[in-house]
mmCIF file with all atom_site columns, C-alpha atoms in Angstrom:
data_model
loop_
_atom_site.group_PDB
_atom_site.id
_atom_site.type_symbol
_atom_site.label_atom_id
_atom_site.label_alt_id
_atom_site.label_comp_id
_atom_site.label_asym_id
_atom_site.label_entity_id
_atom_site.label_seq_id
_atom_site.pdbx_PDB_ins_code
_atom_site.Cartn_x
_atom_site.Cartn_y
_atom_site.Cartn_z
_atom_site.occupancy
_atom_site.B_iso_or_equiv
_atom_site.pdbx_formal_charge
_atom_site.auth_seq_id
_atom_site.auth_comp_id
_atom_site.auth_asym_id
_atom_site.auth_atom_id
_atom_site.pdbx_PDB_model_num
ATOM 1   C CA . UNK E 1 1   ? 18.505  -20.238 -18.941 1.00 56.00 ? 1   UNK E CA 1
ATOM 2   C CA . UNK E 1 2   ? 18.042  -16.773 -17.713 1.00 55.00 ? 2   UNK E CA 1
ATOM 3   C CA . UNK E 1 3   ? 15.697  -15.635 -20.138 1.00 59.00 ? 3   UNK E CA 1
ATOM 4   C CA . UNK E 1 4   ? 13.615  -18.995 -19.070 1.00 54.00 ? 4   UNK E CA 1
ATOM 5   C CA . UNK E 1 5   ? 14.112  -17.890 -15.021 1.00 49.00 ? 5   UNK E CA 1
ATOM 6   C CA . UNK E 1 6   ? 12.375  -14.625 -16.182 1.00 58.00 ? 6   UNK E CA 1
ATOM 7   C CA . UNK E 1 7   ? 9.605   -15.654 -18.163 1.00 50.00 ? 7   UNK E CA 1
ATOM 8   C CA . UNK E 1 8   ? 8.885   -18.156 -15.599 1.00 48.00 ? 8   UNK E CA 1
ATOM 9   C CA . UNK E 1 9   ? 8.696   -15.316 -12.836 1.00 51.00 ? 9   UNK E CA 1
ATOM 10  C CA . UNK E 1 10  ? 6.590   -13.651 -15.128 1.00 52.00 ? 10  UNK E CA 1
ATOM 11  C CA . UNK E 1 11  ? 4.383   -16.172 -15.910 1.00 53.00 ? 11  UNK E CA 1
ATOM 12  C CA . UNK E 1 12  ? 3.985   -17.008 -12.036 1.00 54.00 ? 12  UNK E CA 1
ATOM 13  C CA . UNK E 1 13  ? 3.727   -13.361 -11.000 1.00 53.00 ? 13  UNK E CA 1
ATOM 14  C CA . UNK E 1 14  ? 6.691   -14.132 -8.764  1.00 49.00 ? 14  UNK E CA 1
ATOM 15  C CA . UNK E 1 15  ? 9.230   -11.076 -7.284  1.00 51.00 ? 15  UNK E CA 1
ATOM 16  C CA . UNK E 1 16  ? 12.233  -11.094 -9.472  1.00 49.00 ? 16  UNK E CA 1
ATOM 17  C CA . UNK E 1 17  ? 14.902  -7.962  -8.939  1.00 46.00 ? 17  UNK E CA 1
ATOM 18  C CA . UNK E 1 18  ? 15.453  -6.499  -12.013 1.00 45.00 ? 18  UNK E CA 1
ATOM 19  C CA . UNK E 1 19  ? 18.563  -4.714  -13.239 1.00 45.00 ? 19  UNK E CA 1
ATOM 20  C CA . UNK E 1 20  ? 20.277  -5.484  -9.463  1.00 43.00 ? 20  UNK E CA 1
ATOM 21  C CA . UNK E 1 21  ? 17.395  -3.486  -7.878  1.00 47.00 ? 21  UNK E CA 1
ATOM 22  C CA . UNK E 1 22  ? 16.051  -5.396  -4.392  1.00 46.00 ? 22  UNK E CA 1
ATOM 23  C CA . UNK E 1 23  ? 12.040  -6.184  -5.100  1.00 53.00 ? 23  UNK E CA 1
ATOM 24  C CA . UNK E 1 24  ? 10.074  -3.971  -3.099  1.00 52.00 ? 24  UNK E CA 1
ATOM 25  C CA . UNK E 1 25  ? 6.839   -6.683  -2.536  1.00 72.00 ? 25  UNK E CA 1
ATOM 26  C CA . UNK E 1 26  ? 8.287   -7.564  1.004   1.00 89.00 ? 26  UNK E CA 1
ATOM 27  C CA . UNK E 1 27  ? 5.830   -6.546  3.289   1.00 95.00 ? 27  UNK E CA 1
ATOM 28  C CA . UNK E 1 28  ? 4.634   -8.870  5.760   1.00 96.00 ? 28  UNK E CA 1
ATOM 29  C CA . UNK E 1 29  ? 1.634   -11.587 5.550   1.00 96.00 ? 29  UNK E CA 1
ATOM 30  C CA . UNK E 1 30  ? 0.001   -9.982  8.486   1.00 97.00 ? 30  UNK E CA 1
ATOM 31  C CA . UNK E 1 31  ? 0.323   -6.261  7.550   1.00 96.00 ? 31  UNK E CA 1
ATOM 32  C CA . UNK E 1 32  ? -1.015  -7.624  4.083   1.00 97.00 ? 32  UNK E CA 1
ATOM 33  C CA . UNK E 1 33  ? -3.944  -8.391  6.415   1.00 97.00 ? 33  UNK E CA 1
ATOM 34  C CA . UNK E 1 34  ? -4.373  -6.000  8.527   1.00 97.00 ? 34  UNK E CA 1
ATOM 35  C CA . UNK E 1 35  ? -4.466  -3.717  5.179   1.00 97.00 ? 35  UNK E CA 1
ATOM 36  C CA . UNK E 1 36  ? -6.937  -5.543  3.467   1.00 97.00 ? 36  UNK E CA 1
ATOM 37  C CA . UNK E 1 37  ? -8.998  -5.389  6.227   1.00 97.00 ? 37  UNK E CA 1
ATOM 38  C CA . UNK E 1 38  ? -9.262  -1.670  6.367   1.00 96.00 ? 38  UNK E CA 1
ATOM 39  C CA . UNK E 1 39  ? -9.641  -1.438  3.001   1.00 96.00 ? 39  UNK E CA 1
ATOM 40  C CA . UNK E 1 40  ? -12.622 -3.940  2.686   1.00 96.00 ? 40  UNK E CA 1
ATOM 41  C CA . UNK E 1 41  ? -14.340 -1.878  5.895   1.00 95.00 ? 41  UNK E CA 1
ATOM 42  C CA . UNK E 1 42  ? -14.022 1.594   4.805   1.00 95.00 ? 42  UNK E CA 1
ATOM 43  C CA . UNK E 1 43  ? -16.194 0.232   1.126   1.00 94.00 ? 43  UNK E CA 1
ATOM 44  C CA . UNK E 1 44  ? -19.128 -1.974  3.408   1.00 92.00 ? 44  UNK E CA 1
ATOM 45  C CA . UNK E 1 45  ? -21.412 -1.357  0.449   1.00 89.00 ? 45  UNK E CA 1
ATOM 46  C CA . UNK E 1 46  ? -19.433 -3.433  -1.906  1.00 89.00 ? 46  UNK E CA 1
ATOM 47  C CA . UNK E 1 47  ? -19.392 -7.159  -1.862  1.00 88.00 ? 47  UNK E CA 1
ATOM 48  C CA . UNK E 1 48  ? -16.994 -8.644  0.633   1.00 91.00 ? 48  UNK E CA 1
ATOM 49  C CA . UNK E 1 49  ? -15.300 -11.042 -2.211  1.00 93.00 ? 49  UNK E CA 1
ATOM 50  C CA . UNK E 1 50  ? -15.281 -8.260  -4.953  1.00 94.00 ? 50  UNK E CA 1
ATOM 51  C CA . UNK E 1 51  ? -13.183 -5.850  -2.398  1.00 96.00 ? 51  UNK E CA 1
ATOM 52  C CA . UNK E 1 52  ? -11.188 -8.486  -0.901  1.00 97.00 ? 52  UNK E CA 1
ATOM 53  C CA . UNK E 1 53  ? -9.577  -8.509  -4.505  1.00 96.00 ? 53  UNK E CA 1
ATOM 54  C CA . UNK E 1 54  ? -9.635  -5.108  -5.204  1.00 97.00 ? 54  UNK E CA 1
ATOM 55  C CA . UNK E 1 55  ? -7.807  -4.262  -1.871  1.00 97.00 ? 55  UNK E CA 1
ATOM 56  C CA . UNK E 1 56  ? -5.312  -7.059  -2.568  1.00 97.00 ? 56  UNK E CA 1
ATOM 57  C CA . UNK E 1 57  ? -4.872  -5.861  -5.525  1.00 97.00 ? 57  UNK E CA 1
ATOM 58  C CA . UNK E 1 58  ? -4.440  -2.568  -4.272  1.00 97.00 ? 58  UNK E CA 1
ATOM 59  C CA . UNK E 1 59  ? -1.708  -3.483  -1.355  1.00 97.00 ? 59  UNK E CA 1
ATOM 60  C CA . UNK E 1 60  ? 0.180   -5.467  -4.486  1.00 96.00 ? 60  UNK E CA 1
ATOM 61  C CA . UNK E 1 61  ? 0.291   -2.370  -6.180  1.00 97.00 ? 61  UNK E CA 1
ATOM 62  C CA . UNK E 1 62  ? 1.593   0.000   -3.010  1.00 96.00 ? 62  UNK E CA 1
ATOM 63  C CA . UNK E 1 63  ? 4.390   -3.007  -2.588  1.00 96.00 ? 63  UNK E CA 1
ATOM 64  C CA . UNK E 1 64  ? 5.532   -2.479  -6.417  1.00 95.00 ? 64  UNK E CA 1
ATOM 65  C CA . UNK E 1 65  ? 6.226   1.409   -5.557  1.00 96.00 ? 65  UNK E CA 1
ATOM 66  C CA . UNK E 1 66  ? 7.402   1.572   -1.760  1.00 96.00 ? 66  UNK E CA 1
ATOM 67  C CA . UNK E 1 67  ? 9.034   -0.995  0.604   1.00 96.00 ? 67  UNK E CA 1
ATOM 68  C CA . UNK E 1 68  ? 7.831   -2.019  3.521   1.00 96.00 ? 68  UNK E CA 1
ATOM 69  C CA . UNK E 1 69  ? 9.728   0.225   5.908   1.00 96.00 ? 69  UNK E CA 1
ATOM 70  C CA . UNK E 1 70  ? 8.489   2.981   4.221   1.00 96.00 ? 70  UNK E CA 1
ATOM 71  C CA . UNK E 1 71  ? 4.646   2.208   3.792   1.00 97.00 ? 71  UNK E CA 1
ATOM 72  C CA . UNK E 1 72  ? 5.210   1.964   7.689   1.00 97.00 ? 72  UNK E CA 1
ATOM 73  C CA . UNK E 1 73  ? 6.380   5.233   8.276   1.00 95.00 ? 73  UNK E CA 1
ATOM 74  C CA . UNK E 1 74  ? 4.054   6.607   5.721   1.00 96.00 ? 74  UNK E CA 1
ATOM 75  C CA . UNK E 1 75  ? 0.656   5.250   6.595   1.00 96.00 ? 75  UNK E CA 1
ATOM 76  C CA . UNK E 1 76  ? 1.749   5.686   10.234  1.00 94.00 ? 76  UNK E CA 1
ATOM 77  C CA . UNK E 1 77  ? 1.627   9.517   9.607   1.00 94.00 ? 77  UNK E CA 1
ATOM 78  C CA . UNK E 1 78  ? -1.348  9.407   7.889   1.00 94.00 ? 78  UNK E CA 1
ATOM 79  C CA . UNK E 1 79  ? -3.196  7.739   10.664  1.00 93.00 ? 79  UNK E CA 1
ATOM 80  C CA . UNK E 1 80  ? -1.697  9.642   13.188  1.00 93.00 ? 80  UNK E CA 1
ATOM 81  C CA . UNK E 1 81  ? -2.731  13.044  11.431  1.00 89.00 ? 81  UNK E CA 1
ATOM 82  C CA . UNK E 1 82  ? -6.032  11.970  13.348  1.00 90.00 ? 82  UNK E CA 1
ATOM 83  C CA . UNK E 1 83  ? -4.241  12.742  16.792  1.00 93.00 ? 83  UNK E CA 1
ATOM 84  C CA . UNK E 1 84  ? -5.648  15.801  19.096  1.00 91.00 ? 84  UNK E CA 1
ATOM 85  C CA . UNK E 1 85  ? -4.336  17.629  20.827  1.00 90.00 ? 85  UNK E CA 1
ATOM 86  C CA . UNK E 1 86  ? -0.364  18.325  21.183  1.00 87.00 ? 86  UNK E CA 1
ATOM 87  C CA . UNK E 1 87  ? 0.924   14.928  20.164  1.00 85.00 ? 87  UNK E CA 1
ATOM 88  C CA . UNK E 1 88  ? -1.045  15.270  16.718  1.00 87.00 ? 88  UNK E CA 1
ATOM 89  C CA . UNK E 1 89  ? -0.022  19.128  16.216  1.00 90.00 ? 89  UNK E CA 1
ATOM 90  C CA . UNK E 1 90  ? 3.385   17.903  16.073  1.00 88.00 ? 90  UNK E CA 1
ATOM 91  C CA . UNK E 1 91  ? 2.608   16.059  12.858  1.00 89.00 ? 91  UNK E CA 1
ATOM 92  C CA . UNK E 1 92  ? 0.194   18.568  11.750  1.00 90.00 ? 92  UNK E CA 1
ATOM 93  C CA . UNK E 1 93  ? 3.109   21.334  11.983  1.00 92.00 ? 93  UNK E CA 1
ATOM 94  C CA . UNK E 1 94  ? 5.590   19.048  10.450  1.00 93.00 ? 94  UNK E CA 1
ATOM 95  C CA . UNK E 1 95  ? 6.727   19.941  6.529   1.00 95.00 ? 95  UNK E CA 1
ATOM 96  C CA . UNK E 1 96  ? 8.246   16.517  6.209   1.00 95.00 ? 96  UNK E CA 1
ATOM 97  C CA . UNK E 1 97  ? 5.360   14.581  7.576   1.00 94.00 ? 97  UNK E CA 1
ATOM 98  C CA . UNK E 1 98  ? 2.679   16.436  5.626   1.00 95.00 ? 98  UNK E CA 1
ATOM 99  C CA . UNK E 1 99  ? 4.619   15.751  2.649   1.00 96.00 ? 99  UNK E CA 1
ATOM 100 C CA . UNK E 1 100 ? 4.678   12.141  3.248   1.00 96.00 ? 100 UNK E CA 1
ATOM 101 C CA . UNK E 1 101 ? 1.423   12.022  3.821   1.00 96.00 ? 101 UNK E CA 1
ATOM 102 C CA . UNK E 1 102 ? 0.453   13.817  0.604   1.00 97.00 ? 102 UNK E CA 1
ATOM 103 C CA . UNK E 1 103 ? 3.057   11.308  -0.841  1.00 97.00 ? 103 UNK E CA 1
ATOM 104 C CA . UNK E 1 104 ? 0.944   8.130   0.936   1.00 97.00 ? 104 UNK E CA 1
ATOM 105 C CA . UNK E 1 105 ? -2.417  9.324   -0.075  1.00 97.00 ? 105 UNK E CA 1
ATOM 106 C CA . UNK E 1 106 ? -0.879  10.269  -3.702  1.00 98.00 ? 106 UNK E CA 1
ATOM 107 C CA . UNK E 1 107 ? -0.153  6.361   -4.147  1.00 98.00 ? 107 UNK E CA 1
ATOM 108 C CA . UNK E 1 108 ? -2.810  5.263   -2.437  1.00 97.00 ? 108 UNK E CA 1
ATOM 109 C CA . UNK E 1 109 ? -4.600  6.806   -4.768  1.00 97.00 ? 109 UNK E CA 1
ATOM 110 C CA . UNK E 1 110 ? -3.234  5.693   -7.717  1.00 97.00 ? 110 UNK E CA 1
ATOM 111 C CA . UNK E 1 111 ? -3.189  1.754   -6.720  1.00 98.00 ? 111 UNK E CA 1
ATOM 112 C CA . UNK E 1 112 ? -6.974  2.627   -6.402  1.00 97.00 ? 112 UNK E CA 1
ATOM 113 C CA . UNK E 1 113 ? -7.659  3.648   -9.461  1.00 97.00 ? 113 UNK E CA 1
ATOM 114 C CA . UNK E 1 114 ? -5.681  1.034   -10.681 1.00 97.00 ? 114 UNK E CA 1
ATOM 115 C CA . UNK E 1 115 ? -7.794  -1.786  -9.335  1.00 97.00 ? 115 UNK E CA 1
ATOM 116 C CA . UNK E 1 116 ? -11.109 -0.086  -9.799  1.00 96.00 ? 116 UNK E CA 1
ATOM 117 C CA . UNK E 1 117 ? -11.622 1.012   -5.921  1.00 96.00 ? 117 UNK E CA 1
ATOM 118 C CA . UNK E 1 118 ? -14.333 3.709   -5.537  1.00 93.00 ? 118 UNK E CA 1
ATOM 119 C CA . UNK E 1 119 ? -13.939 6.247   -2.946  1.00 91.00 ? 119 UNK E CA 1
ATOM 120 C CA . UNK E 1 120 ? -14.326 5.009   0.602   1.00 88.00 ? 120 UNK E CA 1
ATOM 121 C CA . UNK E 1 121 ? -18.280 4.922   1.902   1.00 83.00 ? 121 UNK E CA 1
ATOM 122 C CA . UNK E 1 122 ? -19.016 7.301   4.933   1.00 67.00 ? 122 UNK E CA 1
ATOM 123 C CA . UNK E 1 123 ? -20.251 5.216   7.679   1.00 60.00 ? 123 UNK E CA 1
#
């Protein structure tokens, strides 16, 4: 019956815990959104249904490696990198941040080139 369960997960593409470990796909509908969203603006030269699933694609692959909690604190480090001023020097100076940012934009990068997303177009 277990094997069954599996292969049926499988099958369906549904989250399944393997070995005891918690599934890490448990990010929220809206940040699932929200991410697609900026993903599908920053590439305005490709078609909009072509990098809808590409970006989904994308986010499904950043929920396999990272939990939710954590994509929060790392993409909120990357954005904020974009700060002037004092407020932004503080995660500009910061060893820890600029690692997890180089950590984000390392996976980032990767679920990419995973589902065939280009670099981003300049605007």
């Amino acid at each position: 019956m277990k094997k069954t369960v599996r292969l049926l997960c499988c099958l369906l593409g549904l989250p399944m815990a393997v070995h005891g470990a918690p599934h890490a796909n448990d990010f929220p509908t809206v940040d699932r959104v929200l991410y697609v969203q900026e993903c599908i603006a920053a590439h305005p030269d490709a078609g909009n249904f072509e990098m809808t699933n590409k970006c989904s694609c994308a986010l499904d692959a950043l929920a396999r490696e990272i939990r939710y909690s954590e994509y929060v604190d790392l993409s909120t480090a990357a954005k904020a990198t974009t700060i002037g001023g004092e407020r932004g020097g503080y995660i500009r100076d910061s060893e820890k941040l600029q690692a997890d940012i180089k950590r984000y934009k390392a996976l980032q990068a990767k679920a990419n080139k995973g589902c065939f997303i280009g670099p981003a177009t300049a605007r």
